[in-house]
mmCIF file with all atom_site columns, C-alpha atoms and ligand atoms in Angstrom:
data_model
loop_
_atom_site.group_PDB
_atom_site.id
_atom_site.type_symbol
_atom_site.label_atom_id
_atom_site.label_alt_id
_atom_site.label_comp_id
_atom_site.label_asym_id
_atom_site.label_entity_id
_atom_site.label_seq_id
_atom_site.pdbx_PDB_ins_code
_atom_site.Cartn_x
_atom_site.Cartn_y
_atom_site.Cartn_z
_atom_site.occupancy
_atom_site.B_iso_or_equiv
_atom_site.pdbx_formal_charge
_atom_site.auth_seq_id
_atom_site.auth_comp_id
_atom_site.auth_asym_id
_atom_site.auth_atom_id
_atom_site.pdbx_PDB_model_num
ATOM   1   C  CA  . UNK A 1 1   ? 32.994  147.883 145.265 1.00 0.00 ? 1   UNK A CA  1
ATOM   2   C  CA  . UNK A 1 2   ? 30.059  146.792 143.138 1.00 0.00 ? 2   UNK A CA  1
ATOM   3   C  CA  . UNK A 1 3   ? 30.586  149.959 140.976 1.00 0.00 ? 3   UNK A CA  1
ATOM   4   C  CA  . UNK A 1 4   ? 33.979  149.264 140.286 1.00 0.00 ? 4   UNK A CA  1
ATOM   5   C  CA  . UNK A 1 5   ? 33.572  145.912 139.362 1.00 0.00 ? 5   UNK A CA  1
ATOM   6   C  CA  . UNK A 1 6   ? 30.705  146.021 137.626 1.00 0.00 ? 6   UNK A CA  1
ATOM   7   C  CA  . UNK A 1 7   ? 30.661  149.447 135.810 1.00 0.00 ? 7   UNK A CA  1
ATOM   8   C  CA  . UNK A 1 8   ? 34.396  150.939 136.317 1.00 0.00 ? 8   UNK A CA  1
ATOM   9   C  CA  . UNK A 1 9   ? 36.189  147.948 135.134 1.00 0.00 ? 9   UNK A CA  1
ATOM   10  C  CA  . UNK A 1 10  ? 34.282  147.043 132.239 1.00 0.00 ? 10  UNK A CA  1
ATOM   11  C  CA  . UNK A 1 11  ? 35.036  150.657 130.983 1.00 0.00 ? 11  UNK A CA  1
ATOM   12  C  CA  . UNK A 1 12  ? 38.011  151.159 132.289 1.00 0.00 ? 12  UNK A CA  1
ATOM   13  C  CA  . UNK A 1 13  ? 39.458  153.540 128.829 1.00 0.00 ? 13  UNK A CA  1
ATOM   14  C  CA  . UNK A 1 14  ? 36.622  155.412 129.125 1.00 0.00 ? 14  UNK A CA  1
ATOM   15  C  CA  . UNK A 1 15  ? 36.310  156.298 133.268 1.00 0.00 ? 15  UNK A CA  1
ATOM   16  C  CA  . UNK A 1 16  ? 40.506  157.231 132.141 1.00 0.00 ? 16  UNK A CA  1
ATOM   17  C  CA  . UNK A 1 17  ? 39.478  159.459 130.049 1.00 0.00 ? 17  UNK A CA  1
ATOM   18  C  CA  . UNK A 1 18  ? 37.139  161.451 132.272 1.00 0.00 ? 18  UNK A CA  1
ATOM   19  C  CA  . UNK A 1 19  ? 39.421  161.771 134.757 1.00 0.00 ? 19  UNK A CA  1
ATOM   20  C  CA  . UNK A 1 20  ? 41.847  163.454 132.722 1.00 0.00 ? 20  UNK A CA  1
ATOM   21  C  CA  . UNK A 1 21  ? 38.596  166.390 132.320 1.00 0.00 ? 21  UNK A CA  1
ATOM   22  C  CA  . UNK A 1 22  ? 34.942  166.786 131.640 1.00 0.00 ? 22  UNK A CA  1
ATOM   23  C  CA  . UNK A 1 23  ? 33.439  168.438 128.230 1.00 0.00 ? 23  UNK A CA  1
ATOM   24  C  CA  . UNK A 1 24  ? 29.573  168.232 128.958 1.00 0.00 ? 24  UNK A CA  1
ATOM   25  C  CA  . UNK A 1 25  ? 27.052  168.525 125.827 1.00 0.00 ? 25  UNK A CA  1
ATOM   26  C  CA  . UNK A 1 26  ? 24.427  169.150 128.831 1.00 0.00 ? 26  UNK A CA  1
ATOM   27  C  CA  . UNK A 1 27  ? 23.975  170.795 131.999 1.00 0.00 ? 27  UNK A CA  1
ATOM   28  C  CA  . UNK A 1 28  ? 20.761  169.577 133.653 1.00 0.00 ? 28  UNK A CA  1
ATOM   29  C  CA  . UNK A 1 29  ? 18.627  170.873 136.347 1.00 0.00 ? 29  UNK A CA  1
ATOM   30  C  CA  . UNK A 1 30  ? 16.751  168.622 138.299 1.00 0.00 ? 30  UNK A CA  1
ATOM   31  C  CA  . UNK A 1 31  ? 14.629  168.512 141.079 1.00 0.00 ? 31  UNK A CA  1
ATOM   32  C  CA  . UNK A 1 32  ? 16.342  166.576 144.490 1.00 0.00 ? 32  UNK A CA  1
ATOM   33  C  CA  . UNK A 1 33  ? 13.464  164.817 144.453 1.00 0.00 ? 33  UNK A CA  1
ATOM   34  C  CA  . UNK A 1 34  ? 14.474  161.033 145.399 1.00 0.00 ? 34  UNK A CA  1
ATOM   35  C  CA  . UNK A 1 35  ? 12.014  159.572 142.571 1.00 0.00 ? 35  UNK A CA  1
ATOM   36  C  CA  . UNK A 1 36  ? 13.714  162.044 139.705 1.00 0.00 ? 36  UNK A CA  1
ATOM   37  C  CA  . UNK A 1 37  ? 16.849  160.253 138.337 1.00 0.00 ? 37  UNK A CA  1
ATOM   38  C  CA  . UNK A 1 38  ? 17.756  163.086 135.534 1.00 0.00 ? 38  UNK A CA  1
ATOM   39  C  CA  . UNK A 1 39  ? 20.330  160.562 134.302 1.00 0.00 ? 39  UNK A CA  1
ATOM   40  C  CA  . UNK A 1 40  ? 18.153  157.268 134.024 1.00 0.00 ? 40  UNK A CA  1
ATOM   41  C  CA  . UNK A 1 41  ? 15.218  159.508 132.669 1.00 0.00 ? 41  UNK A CA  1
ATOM   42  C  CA  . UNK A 1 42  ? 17.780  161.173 130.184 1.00 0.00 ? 42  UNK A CA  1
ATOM   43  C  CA  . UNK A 1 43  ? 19.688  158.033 129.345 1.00 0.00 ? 43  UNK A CA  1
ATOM   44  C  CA  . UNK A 1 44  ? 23.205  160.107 130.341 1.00 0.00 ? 44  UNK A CA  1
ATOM   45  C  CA  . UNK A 1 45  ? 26.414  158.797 130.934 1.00 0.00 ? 45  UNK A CA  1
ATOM   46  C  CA  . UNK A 1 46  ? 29.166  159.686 133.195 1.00 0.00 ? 46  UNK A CA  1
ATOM   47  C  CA  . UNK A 1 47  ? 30.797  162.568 131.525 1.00 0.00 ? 47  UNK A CA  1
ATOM   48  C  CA  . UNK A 1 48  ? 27.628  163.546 129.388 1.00 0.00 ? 48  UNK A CA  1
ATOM   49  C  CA  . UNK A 1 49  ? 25.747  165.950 131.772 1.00 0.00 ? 49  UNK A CA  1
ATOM   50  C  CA  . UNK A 1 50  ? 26.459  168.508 134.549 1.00 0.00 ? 50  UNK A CA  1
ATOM   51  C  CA  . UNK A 1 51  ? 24.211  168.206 137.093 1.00 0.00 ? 51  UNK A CA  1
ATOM   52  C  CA  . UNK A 1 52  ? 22.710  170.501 140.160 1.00 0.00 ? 52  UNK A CA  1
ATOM   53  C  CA  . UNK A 1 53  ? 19.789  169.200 141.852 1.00 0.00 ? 53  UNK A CA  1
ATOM   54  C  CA  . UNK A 1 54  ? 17.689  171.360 144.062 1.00 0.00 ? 54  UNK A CA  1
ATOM   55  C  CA  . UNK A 1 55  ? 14.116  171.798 145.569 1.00 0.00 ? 55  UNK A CA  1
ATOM   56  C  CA  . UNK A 1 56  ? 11.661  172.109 142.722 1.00 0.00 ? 56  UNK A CA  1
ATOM   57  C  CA  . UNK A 1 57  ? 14.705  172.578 139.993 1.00 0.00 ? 57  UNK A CA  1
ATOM   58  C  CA  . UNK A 1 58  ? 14.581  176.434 140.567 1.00 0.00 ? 58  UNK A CA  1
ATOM   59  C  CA  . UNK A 1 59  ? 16.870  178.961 139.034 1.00 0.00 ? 59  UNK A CA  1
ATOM   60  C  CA  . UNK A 1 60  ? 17.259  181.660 140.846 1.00 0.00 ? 60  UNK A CA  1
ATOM   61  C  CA  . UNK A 1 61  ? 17.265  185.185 139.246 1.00 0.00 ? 61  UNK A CA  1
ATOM   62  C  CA  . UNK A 1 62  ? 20.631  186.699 139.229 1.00 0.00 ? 62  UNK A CA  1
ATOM   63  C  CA  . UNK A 1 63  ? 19.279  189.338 141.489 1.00 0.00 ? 63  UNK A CA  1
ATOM   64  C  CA  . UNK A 1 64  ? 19.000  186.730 143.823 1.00 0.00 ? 64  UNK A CA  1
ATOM   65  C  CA  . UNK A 1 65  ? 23.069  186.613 144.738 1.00 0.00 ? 65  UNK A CA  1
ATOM   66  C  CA  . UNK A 1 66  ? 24.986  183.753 145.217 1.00 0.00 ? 66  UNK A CA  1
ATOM   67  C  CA  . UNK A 1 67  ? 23.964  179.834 145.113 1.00 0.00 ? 67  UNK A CA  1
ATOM   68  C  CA  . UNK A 1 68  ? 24.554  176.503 144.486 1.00 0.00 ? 68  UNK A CA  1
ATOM   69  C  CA  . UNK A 1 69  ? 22.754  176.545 141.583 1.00 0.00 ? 69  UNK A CA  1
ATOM   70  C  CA  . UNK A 1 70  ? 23.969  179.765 140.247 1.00 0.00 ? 70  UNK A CA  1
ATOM   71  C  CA  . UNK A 1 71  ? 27.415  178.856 141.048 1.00 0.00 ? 71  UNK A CA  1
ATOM   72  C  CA  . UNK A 1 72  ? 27.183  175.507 138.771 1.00 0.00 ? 72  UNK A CA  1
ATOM   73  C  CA  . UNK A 1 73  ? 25.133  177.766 135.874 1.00 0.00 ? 73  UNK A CA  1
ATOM   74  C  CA  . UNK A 1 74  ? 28.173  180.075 136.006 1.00 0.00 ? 74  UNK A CA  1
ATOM   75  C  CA  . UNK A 1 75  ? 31.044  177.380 135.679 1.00 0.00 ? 75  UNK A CA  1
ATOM   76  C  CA  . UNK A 1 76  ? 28.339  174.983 133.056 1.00 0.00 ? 76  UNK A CA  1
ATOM   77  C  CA  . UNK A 1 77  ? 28.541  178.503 130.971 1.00 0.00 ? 77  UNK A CA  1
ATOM   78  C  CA  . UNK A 1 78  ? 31.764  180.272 131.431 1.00 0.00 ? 78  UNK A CA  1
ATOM   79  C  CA  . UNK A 1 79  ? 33.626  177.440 132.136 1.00 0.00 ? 79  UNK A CA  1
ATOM   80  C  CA  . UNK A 1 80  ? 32.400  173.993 130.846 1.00 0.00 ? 80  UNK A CA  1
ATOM   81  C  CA  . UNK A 1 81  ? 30.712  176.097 127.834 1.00 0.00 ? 81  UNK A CA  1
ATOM   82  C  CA  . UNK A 1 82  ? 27.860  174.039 127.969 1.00 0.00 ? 82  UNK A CA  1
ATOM   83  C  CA  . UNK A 1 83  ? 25.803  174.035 124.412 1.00 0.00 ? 83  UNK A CA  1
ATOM   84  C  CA  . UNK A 1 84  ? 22.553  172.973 126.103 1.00 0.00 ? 84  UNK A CA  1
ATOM   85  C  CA  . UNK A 1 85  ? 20.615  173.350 129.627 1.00 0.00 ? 85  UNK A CA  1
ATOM   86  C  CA  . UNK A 1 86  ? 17.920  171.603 130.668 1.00 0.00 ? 86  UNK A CA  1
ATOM   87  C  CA  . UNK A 1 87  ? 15.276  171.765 133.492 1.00 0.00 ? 87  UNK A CA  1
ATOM   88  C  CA  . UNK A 1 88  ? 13.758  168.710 134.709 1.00 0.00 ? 88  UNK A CA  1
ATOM   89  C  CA  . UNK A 1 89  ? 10.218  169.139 136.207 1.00 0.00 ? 89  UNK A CA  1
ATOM   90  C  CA  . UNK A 1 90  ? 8.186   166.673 137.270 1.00 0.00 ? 90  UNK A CA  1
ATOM   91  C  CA  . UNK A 1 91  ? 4.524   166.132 138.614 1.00 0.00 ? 91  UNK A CA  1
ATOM   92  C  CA  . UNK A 1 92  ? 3.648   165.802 142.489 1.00 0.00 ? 92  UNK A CA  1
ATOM   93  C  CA  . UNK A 1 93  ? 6.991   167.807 143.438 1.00 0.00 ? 93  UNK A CA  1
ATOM   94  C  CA  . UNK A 1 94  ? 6.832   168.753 146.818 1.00 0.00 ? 94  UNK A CA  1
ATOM   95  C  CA  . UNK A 1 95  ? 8.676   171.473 146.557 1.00 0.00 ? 95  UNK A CA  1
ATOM   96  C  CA  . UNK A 1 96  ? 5.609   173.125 144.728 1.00 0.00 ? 96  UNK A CA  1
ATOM   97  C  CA  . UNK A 1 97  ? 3.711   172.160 147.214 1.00 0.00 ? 97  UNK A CA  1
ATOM   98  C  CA  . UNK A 1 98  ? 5.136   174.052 149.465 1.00 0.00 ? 98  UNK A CA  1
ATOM   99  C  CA  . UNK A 1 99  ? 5.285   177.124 147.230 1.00 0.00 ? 99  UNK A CA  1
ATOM   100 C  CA  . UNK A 1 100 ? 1.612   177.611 146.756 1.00 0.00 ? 100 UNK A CA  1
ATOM   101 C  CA  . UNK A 1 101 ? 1.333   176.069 150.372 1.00 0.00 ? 101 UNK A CA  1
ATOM   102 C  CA  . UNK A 1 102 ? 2.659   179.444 151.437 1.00 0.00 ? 102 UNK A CA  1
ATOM   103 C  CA  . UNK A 1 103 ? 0.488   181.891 153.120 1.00 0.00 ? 103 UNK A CA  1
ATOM   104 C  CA  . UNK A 1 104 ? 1.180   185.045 152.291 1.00 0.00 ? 104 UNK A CA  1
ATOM   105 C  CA  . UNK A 1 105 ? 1.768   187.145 155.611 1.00 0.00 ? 105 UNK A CA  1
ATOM   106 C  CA  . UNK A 1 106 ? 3.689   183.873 157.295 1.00 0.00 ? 106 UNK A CA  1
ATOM   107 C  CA  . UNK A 1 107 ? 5.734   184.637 159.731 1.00 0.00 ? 107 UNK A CA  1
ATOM   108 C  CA  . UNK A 1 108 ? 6.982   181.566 160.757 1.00 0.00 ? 108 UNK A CA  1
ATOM   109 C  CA  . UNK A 1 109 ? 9.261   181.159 157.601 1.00 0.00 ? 109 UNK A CA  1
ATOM   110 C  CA  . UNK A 1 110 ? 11.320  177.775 157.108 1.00 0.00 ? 110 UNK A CA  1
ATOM   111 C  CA  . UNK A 1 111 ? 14.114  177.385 154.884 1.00 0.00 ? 111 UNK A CA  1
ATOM   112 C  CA  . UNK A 1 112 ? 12.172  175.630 152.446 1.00 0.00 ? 112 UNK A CA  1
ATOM   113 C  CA  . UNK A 1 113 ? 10.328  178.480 151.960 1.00 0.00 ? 113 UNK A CA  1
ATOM   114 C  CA  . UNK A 1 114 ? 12.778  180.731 151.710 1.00 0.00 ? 114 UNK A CA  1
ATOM   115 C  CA  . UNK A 1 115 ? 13.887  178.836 148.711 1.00 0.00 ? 115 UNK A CA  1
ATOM   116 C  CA  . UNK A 1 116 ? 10.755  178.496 147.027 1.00 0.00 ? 116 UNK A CA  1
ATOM   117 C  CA  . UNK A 1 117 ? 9.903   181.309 147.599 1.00 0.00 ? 117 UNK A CA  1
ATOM   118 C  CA  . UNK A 1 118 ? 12.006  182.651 144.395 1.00 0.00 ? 118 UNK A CA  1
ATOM   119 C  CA  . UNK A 1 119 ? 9.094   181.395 142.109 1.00 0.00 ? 119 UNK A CA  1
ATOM   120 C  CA  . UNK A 1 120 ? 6.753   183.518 143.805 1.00 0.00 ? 120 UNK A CA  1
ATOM   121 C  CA  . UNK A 1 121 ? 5.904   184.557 140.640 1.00 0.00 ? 121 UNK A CA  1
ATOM   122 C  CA  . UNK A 1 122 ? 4.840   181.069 138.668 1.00 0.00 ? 122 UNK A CA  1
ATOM   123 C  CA  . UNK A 1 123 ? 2.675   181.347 141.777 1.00 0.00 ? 123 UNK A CA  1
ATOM   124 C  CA  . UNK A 1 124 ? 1.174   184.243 141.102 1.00 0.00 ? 124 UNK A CA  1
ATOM   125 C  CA  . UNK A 1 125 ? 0.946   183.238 137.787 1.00 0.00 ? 125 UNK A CA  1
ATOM   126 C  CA  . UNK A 1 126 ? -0.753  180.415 138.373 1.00 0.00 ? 126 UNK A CA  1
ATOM   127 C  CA  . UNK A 1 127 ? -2.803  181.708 140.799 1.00 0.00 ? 127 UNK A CA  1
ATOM   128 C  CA  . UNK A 1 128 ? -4.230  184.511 138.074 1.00 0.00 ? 128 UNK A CA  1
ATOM   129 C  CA  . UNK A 1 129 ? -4.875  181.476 135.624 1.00 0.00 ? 129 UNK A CA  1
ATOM   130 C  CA  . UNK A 1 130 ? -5.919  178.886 137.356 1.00 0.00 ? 130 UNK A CA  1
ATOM   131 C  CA  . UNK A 1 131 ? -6.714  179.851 140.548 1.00 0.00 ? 131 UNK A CA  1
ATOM   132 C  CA  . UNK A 1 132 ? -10.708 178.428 140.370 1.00 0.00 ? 132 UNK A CA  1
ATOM   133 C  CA  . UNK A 1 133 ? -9.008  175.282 140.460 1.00 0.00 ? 133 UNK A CA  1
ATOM   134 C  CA  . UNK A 1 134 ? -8.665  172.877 143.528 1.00 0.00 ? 134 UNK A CA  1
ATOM   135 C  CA  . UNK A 1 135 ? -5.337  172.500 144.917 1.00 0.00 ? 135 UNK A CA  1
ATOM   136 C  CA  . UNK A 1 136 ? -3.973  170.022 143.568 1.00 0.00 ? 136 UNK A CA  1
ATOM   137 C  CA  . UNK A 1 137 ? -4.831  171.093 139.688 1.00 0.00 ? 137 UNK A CA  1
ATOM   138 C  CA  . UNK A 1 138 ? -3.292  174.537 140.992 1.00 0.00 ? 138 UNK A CA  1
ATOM   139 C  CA  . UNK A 1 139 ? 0.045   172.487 141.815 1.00 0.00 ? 139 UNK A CA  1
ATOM   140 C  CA  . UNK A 1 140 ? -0.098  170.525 138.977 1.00 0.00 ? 140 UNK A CA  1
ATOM   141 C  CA  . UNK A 1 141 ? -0.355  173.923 137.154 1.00 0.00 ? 141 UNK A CA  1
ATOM   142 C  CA  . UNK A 1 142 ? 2.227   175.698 138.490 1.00 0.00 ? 142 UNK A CA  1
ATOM   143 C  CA  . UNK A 1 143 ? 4.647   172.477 137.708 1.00 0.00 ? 143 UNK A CA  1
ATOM   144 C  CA  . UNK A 1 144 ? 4.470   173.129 134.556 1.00 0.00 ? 144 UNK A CA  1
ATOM   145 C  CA  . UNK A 1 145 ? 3.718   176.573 134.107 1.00 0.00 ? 145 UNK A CA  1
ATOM   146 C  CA  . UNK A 1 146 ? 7.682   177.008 135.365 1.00 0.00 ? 146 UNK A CA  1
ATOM   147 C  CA  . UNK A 1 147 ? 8.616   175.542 132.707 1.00 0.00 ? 147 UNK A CA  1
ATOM   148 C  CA  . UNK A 1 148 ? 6.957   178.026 130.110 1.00 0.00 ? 148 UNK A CA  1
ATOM   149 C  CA  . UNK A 1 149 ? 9.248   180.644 132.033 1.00 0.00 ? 149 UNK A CA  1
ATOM   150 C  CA  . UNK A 1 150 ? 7.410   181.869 134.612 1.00 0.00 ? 150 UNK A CA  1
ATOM   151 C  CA  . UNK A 1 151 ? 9.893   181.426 136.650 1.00 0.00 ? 151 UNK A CA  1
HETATM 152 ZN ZN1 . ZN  B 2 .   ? 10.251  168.215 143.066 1.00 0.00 ? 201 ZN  B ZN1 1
#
C-alpha cells in the first residue's frame, strides 16, 4: 500500500508504460547479500536493470548446465538484448567465505558449497598469489580478484 501511494501513483505514466514491456540498458549481477542493494548503489529505476542475485554474484561457466543465473544471462542476451552487464562484488561477502572456507577433501558437502564451489578457480588463484596472507586478506583477495575474471 505504501508503494502504491507513495511511488506508483506519483508515476503512474511511467509504471503504464512498463507494464506494457521491459527494454533494459543493464543486466546486473549482484550478490543476495541483504546489505547489497544493486539498485540504490546503482541509482536504477524500475525498468532500467535486469537483475539476478545469487551467492557471491557467480556466473557459472556454461559447462556448468542449467541455472538461475544462466537462465536470466540467456533471456538479458537473446532476449532483452541487453547492451551492458554488470557484476556487483562487494567486500566481507560471505559467500567467499565459504569458498576459501572449503577444505579440499570435504565430504560433508552443503549446498552452499556446491555453489561456490564454481569459482574454485579465483580460489586457486588467489591462493597462488596471495596465499602468505591471513585469511581474511585472502578473502578480501579473492573478492576482487573475481572480478579481474578469474572466475
Ligand atoms: Zn556476498
Amino acid at each position: 500500500m505504501s508503494f502504491k501511494r507513495h511511488n506508483y501513483l506519483d508515476d503512474a505514466i511511467h509504471y503504464y508504460d512498463l507494464a506494457q514491456g521491459q527494454a533494459p540498458k543493464f543486466m546486473v549481477i549482484a550478490c543476495a547479500d541483504s546489505r547489497v542493494c544493486p539498485s540504490k548503489i546503482l541509482g536504477f529505476q524500475p525498468g532500467e536493470a535486469f537483475t539476478v542475485r545469487n551467492i557471491a554474484n557467480l556466473v557459472p561457466p556454461f559447462q556448468h548446465g542449467s541455472s538461475e543465473t544462466s537462465a536470466a544471462l540467456e533471456f538479458a542476451v537473446n532476449s532483452l538484448e541487453v547492451p551492458n552487464i554488470l557484476v556487483v562484488g562487494h567486500s566481507r561477502c560471505g559467500g567467499i567465505r565459504a569458498l576459501m572456507s572449503m577444505k579440499r577433501d570435504d565430504s560433508s558437502r552443503s549446498l552452499i558449497s556446491d555453489w561456490v564451489s564454481i569459482a574454485k578457480s579465483a580460489r586457486l588463484s588467489t591462493e597462488a598469489a596471495a596465499g602468505n596472507l591471513s585469511f581474511e586478506k585472502q578473502c578480501r583477495h579473492c573478492e576482487k580478484d573475481r572480478l579481474m575474471g578469474h572466475c
